[in-house]
Coordinates of C-alpha atoms in Angstrom, one line a residue:
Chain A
X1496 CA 55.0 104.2 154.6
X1497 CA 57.0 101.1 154.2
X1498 CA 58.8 99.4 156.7
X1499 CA 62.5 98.1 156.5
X1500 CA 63.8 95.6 158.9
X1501 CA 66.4 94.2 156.8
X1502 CA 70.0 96.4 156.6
X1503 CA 70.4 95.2 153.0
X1504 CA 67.0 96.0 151.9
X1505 CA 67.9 97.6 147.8
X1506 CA 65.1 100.2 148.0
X1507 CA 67.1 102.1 150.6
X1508 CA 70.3 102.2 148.9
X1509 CA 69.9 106.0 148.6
X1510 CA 71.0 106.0 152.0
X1511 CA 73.6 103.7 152.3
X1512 CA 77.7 104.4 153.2
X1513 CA 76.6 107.8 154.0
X1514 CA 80.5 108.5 155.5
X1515 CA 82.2 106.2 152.7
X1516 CA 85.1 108.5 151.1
X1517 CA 84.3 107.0 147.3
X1518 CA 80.9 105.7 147.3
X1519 CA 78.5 108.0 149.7
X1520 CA 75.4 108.7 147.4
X1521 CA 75.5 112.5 148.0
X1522 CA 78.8 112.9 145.7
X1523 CA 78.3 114.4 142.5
X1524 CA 77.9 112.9 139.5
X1525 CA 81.1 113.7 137.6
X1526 CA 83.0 113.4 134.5
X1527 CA 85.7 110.4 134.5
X1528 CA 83.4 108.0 136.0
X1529 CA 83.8 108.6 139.5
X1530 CA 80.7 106.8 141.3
X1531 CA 78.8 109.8 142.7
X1532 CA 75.2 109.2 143.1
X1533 CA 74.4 113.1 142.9
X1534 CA 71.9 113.0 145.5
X1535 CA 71.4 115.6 148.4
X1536 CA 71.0 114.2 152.0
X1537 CA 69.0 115.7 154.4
X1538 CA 69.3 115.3 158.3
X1539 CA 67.0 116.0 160.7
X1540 CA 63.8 116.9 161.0
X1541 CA 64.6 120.3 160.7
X1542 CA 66.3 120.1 157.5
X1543 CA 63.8 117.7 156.3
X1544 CA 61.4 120.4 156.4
X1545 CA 63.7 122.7 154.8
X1546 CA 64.2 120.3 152.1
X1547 CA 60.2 120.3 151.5
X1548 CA 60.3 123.6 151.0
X1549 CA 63.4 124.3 148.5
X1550 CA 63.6 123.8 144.8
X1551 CA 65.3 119.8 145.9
X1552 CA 62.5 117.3 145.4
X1553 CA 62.8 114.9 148.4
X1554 CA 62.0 111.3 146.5
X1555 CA 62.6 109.1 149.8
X1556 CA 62.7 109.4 153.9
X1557 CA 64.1 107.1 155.8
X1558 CA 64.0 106.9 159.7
X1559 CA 62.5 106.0 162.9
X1560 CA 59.2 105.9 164.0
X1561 CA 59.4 109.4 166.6
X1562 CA 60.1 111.5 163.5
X1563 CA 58.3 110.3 161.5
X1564 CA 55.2 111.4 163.4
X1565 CA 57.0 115.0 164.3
X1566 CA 57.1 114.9 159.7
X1567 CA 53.5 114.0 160.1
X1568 CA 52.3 117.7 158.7
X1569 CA 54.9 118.3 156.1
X1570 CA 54.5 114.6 154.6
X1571 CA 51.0 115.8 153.8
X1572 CA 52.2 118.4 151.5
X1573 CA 50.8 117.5 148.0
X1574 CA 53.9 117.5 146.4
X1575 CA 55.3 114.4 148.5
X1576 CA 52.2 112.4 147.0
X1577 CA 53.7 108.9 146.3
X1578 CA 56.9 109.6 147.9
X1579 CA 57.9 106.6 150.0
X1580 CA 59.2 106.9 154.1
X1581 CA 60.9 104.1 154.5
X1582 CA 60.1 103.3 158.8
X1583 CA 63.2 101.6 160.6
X1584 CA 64.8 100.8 164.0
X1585 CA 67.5 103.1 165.4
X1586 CA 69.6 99.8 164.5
X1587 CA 68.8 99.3 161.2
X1588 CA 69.4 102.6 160.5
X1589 CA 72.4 102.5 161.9
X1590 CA 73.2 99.9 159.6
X1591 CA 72.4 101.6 156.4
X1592 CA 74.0 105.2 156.9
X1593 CA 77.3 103.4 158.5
X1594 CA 76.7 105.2 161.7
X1595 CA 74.6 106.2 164.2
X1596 CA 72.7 108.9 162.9
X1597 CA 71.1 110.8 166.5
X1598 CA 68.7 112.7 164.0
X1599 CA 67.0 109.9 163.5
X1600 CA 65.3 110.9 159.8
X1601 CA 66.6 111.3 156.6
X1602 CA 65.3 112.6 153.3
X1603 CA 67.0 112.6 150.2
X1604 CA 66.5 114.3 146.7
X1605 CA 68.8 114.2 143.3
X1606 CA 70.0 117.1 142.6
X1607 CA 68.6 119.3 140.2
X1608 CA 70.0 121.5 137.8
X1609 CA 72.3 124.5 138.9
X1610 CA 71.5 127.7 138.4
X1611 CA 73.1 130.0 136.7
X1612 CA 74.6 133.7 138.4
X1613 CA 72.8 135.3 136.0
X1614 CA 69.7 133.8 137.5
X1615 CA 70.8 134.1 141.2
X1616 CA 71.7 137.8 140.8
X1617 CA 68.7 138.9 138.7
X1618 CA 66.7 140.5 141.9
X1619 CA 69.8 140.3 144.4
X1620 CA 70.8 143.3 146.4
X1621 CA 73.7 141.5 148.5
X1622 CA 75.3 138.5 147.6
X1623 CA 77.9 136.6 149.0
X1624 CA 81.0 135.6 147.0
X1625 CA 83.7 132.7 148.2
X1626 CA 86.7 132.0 146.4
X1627 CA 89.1 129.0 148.2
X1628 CA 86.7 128.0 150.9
X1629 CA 87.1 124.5 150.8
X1630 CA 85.7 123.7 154.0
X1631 CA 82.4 122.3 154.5
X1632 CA 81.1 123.6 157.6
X1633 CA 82.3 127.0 157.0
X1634 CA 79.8 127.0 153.7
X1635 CA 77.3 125.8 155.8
X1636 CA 78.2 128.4 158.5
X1637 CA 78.0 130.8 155.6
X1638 CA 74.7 129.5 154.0
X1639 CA 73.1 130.1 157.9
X1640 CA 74.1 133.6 158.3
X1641 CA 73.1 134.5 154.6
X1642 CA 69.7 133.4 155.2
X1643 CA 69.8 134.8 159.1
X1644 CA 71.0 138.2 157.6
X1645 CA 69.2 138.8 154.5
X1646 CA 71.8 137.9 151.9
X1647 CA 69.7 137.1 148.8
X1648 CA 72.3 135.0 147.0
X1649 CA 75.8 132.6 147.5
X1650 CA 78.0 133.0 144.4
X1651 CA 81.3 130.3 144.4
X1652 CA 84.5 131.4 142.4
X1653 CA 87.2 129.3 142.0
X1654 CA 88.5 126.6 145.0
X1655 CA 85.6 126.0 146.3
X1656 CA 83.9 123.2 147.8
X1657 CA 80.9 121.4 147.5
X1658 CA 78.0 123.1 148.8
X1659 CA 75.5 120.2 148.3
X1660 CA 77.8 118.2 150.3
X1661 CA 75.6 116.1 153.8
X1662 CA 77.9 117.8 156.4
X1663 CA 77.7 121.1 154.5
X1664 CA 73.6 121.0 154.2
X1665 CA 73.4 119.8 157.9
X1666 CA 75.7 123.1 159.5
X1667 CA 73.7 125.5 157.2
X1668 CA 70.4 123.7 159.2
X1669 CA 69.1 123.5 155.7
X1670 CA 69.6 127.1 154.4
X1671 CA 71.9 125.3 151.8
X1672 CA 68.9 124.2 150.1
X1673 CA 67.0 127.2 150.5
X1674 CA 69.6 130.5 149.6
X1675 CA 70.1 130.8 145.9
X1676 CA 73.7 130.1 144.7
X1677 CA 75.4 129.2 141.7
X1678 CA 79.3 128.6 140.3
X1679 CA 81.3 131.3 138.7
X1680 CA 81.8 129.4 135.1
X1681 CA 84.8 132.2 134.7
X1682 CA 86.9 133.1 137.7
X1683 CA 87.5 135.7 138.4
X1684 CA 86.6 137.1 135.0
X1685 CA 82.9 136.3 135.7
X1686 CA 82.4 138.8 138.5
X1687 CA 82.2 141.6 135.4
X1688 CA 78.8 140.4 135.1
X1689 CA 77.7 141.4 138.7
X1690 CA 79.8 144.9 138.5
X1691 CA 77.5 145.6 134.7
X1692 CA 74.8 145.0 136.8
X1693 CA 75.2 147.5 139.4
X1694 CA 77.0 145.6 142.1
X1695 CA 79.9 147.0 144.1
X1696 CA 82.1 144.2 144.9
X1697 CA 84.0 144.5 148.0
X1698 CA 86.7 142.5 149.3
X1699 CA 87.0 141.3 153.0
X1700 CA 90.3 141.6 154.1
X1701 CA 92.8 141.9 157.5
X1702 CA 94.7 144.7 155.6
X1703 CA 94.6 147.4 158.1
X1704 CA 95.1 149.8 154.9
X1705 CA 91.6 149.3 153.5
X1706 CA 88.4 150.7 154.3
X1707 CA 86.4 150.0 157.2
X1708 CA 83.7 147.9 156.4
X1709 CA 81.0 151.1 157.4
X1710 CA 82.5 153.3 154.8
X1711 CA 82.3 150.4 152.0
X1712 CA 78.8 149.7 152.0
X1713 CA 76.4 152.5 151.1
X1714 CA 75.8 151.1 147.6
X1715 CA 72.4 149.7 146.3
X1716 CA 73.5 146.5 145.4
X1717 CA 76.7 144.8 146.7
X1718 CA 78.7 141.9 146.7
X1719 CA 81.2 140.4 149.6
X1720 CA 83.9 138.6 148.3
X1721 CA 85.4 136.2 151.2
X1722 CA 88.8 134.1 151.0
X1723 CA 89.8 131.1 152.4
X1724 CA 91.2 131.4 156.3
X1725 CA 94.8 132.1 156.1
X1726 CA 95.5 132.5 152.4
X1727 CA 92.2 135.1 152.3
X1728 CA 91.6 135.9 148.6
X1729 CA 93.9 135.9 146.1
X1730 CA 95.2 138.7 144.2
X1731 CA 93.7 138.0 141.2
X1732 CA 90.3 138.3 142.5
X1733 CA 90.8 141.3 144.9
X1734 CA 92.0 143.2 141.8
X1735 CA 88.7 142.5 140.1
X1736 CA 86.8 144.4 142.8
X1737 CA 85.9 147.7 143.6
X1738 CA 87.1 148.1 147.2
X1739 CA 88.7 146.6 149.8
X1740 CA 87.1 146.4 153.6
X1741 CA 88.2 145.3 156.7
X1742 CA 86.9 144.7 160.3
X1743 CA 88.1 147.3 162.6
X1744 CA 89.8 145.4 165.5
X1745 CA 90.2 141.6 163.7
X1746 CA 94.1 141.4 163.9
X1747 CA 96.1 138.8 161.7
X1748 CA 94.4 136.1 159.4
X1749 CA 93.1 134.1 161.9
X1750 CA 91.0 136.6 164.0
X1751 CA 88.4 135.7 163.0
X1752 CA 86.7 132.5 160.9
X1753 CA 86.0 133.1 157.2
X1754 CA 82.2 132.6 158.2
X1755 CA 82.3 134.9 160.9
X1756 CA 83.7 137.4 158.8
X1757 CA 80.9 137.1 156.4
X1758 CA 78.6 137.3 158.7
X1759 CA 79.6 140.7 160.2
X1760 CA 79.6 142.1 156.9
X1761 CA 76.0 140.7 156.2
X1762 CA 75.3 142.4 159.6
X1763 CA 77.0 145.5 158.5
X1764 CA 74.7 145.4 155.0
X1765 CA 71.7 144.8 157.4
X1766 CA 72.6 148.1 159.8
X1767 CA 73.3 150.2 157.5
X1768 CA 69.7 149.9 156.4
X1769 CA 70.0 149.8 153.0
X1770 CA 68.3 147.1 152.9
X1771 CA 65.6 147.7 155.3
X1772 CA 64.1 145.1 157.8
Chain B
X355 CA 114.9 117.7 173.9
X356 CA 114.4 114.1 175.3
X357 CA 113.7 111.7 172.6
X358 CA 110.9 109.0 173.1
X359 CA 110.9 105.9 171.8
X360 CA 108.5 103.5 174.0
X361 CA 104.7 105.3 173.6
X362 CA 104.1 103.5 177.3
X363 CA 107.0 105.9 178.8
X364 CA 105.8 106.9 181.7
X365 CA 107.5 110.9 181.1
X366 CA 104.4 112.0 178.8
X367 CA 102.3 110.6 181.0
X368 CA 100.5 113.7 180.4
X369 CA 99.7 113.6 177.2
X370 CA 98.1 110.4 177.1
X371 CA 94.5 109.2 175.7
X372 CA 93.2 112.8 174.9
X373 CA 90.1 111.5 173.9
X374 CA 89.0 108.9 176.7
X375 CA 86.3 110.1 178.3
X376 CA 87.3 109.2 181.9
X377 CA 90.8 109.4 182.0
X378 CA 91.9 112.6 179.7
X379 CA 94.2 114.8 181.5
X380 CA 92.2 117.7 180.4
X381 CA 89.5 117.3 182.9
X382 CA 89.6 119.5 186.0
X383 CA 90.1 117.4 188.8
X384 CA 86.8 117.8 190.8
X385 CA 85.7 116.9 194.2
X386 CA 84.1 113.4 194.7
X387 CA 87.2 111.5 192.8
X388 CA 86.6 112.3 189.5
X389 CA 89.8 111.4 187.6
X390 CA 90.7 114.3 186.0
X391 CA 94.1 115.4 186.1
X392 CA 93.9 119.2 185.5
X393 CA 95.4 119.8 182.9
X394 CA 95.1 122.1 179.8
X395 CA 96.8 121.1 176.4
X396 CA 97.7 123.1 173.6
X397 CA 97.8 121.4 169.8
X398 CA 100.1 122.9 166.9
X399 CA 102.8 125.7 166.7
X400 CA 100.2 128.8 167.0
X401 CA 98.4 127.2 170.0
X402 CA 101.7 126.4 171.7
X403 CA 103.0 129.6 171.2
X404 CA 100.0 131.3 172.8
X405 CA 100.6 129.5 175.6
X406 CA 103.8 129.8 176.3
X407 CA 102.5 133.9 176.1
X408 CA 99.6 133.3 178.5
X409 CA 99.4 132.5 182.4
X410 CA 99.0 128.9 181.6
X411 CA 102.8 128.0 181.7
X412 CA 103.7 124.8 180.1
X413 CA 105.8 122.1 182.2
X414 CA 106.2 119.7 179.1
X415 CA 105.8 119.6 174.9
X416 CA 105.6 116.6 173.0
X417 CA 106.1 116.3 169.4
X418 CA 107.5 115.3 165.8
X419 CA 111.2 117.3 165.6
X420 CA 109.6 119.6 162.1
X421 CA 107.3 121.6 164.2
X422 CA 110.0 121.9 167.4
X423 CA 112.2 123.4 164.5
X424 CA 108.9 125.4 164.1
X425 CA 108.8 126.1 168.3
X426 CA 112.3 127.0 168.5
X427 CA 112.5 130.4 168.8
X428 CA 109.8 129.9 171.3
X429 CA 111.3 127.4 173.3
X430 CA 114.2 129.8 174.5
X431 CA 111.9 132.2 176.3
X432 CA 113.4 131.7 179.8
X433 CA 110.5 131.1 181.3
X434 CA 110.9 127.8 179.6
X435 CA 114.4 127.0 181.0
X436 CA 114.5 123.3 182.0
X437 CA 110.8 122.1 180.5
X438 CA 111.0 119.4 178.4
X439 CA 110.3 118.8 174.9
X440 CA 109.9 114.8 174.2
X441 CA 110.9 114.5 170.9
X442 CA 109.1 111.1 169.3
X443 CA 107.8 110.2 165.5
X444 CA 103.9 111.0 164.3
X445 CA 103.6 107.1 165.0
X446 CA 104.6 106.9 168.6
X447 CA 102.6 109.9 168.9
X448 CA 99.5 108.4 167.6
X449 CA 100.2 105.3 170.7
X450 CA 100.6 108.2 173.1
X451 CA 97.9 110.8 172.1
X452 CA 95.3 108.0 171.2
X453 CA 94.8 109.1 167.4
X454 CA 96.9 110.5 164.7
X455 CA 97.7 114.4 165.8
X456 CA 98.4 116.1 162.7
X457 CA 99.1 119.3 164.5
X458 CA 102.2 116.9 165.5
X459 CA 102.9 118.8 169.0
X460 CA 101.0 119.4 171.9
X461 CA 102.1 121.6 174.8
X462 CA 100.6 120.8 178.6
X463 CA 100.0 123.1 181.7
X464 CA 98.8 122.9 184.8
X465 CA 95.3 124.4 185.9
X466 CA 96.4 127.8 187.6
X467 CA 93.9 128.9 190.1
X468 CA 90.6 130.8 188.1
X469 CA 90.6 134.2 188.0
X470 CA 87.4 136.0 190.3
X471 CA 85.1 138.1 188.0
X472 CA 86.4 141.1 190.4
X473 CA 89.9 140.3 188.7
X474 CA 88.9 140.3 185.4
X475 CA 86.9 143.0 185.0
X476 CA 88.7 145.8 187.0
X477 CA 90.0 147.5 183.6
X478 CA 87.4 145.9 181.0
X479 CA 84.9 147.7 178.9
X480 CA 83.3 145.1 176.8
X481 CA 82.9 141.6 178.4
X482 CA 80.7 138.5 177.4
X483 CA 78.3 136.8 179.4
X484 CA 77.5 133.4 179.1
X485 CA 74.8 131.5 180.0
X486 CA 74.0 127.7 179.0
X487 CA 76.5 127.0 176.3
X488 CA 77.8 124.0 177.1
X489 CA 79.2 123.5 173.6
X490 CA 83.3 123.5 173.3
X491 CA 83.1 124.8 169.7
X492 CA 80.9 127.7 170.7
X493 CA 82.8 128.8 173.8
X494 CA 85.8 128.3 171.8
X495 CA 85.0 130.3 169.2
X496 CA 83.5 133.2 171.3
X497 CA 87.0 133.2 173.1
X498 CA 88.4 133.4 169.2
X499 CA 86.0 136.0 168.5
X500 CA 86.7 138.3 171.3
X501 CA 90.2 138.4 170.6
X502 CA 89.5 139.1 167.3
X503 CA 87.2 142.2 168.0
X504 CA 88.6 143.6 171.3
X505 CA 86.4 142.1 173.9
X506 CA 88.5 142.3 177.3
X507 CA 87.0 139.1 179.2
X508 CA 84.3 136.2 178.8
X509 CA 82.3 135.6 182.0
X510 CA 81.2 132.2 183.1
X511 CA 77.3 132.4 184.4
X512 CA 75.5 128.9 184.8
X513 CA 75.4 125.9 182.7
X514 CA 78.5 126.5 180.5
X515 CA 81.1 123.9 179.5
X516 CA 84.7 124.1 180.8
X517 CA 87.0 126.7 178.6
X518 CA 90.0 125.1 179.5
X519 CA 89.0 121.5 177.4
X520 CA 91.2 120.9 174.9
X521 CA 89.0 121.5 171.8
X522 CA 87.8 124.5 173.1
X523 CA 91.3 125.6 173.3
X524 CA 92.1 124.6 169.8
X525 CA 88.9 126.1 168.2
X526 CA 89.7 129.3 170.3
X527 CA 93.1 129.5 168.3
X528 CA 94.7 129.3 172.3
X529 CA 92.7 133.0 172.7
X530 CA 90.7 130.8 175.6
X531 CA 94.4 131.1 177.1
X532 CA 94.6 134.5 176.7
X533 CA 91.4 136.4 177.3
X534 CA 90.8 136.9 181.0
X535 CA 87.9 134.8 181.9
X536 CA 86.0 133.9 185.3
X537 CA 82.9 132.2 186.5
X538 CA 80.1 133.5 188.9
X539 CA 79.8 132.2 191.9
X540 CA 76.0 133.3 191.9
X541 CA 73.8 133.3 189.5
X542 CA 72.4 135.7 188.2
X543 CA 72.8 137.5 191.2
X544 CA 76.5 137.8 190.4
X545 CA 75.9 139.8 187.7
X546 CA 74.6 143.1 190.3
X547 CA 78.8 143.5 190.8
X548 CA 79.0 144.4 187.2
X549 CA 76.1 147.0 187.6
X550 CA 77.6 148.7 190.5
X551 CA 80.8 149.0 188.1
X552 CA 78.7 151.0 185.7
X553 CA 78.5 148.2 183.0
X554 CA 75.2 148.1 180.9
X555 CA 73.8 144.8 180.4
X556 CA 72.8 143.8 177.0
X557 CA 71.0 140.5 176.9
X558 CA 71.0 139.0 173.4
X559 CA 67.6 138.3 171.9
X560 CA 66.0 137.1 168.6
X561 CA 63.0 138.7 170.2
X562 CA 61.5 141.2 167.7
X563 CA 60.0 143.6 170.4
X564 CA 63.9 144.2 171.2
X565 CA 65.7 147.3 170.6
X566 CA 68.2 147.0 168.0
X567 CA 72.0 146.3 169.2
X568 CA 72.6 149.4 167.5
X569 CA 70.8 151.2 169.8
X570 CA 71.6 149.6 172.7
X571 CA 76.0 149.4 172.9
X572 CA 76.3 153.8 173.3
X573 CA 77.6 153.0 177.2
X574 CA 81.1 153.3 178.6
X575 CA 81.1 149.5 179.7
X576 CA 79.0 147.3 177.9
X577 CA 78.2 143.4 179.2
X578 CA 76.7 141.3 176.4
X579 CA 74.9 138.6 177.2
X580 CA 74.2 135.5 175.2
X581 CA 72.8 132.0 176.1
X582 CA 72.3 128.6 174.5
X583 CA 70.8 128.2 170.9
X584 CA 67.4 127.2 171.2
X585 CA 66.5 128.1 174.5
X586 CA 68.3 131.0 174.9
X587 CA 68.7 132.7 178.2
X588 CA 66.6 132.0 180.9
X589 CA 64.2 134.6 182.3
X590 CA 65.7 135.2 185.5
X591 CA 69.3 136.2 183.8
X592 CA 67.3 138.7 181.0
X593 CA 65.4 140.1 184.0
X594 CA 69.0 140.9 185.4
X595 CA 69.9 143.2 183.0
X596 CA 70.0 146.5 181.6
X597 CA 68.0 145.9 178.0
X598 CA 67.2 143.4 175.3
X599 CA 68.5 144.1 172.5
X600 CA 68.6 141.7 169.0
X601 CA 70.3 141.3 165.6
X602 CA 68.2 142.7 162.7
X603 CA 67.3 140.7 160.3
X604 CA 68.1 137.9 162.0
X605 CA 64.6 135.6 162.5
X606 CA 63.8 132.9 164.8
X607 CA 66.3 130.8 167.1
X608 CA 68.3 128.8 165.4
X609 CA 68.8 132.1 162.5
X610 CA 72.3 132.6 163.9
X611 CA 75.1 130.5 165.8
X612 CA 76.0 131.6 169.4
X613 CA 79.0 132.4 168.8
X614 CA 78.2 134.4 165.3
X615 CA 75.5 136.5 167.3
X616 CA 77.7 137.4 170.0
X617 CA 80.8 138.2 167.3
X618 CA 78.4 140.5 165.9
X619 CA 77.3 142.1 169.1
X620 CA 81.5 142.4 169.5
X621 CA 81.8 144.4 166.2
X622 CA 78.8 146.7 166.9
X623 CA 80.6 147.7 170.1
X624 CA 83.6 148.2 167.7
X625 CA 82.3 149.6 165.1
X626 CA 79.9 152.0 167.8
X627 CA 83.6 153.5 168.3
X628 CA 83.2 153.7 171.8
X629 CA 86.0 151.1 171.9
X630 CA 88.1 153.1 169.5
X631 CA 90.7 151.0 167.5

């Protein structure tokens, strides 16, 4: 434990700017020399823990002294051996991340390799797949009720963004961390690989022409494909599925909230028992 | 149309600091002097539009002239005849609203009396109960998501926040303008009236003793009840109802969003047919 009193101190520069558009440290690191840091940012105790737990290796906390001591278990865990918690005022803190930050704790990892679909899908049964969702709570809202429902993996097609992203990793209370995903290097050509491998790929749509969602999924293993709100998926992608479903009831594109959606057909997955409990 | 040049004219009066705490005109004016001026605002075309179709009639819009163009049609409803529409730029706005809008028009109303739980429920089959949420997001998308998925009225028990705030309304998509909704005036006791009605009550649980929601929405008038994440609802309102029933799959507290547990509750009832489409 080392303690930080001044705002400028450099060994907690992980966590500085946290809401600054170009230089937050939890941008990726990309081509053309734009100054991500590529780092993941936990907040919250909560997500701390989560963070602990998933395949991101926190290599610095930062926050005040209360949560700390509620960490006190999970900074035990061998793995955190060495890793330094950096103990600070409210103030101070305040200082660092730009703003006042009511979570009080931080933890932050770099972010490791992604995997690849192939890996994600290899013992899958449903998976979730987003094309255009470009919001970052609504991944996070998505990452939640994939790991509330049983969805065993989040695939991204083209459009999408970040799900590594601070505000994304806080609204998914972590579950961005833990549930499998991985980027579509082909869009939407790529999806052939989950259709060789057994999948039935259903698209989520308002069209009151398709199938209800009940009739679509009796299949061992299936996909969701989800669009962005308004737009919904393009045609393109809907071609390369296998059927189209639809809530009975959700009238007009903005019924419901793309996460919603998902979530009722993760429900639906889960009802119909297929996967079991 | 009534252009505005001056943001300190006292004509949009009504529309002015939406975000102070003490003096937005969204507040309901209360007993003991609170400030509020009873209000209820609508942002952008598609929340306008809803209200000029709900009860909440609008005695003023304000915005930039491309979305009137957008409102036109709209605007010669004759219930409209002789309400103004202050015509001003996005910068004047900005002075007025107390940010930058970039819905660019707002639509105002005054608080019609509430609607009694009698009212509301006379020709319902599915309502929601609430209990505890006192977040604006969560009611707001619960009014969205009943809309979406055919639930005919949202019921106010204790310790909710007021639907009628204005980012309640926007997250709702204006639906919090449109789906009946009314508070108890006892709680939980209130909720016997629904009994004697023949509606089963359904309190929503992560509790794995619970029956399944599948098995528990086969009833000609269903009330689902859901409460605050976290704690959930309190004993005395779960004692007051029919069964406990929970969303498979779905572990621990914080597994699913309010609002995402009770859209799924909506769509069992849907999808249970007893609704039909």
């Amino acid at each position: 434990m080392i303690d930080i009193d001044d705002p400028q101190d450099p060994r907690v520069e992980d966590f500085r700017d946290l809401n600054s558009v170009d230089r937050r440290p939890d941008l990726p690191v990309l081509p053309g020399g734009r100054p991500g840091r590529g780092l993941v940012i936990a907040e919250g105790v909560l997500v701390a823990q989560r963070m602990i737990a998933s395949r991101f290796e926190p290599h610095a906390f930062l926050g005040v002294d209360k949560r700390l001591g509620e960490l006190d278990d999970d900074l035990r865990d061998p793995s955190l051996a060495g890793v330094p918690f950096f103990r600070t005022s409210a103030e101070v803190m305040a200082e660092i991340v730009g703003f006042h930050l009511n979570r009080g704790v931080l933890a932050v990892a770099r972010r490791p390799p992604l995997l690849s679909v192939e890996e994600v899908i290899a013992d899958a049964t449903t998976v979730a797949i987003l094309e255009g969702v470009n919001d970052h709570e609504n991944i996070g809202s998505i990452f939640r009720n994939a790991a509330g429902l049983g969805v065993d993996a989040v695939l991204f097609g083209q459009g999408c963004a970040d799900p590594l992203y601070r505000r994304c990793v806080r609204v998914s209370m972590g579950h961005a961390l833990l549930v499998p995903f991985a980027k579509f290097e082909q869009w939407p050509h790529g999806l052939d690989e989950l259709r060789s491998r057994g999948f039935r790929l259903v698209s989520m749509t308002p069209d009151p022409s398709a199938v209800t969602l009940a009739e679509a999924v009796d299949a061992e293993k299936i996909g969701f494909l989800v669009g962005a709100e308004g737009p919904g998926l393009t045609r393109s992608a809907m071609a390369a599925t296998d059927v189209r479903a639809r809530i009975p009831m959700s009238r007009g594109t903005d019924s419901l909230n793309v996460a919603t959606a998902a979530a009722v057909a993760f429900y639906e997955r889960v009802r119909s028992g297929t996967m079991g409990e």
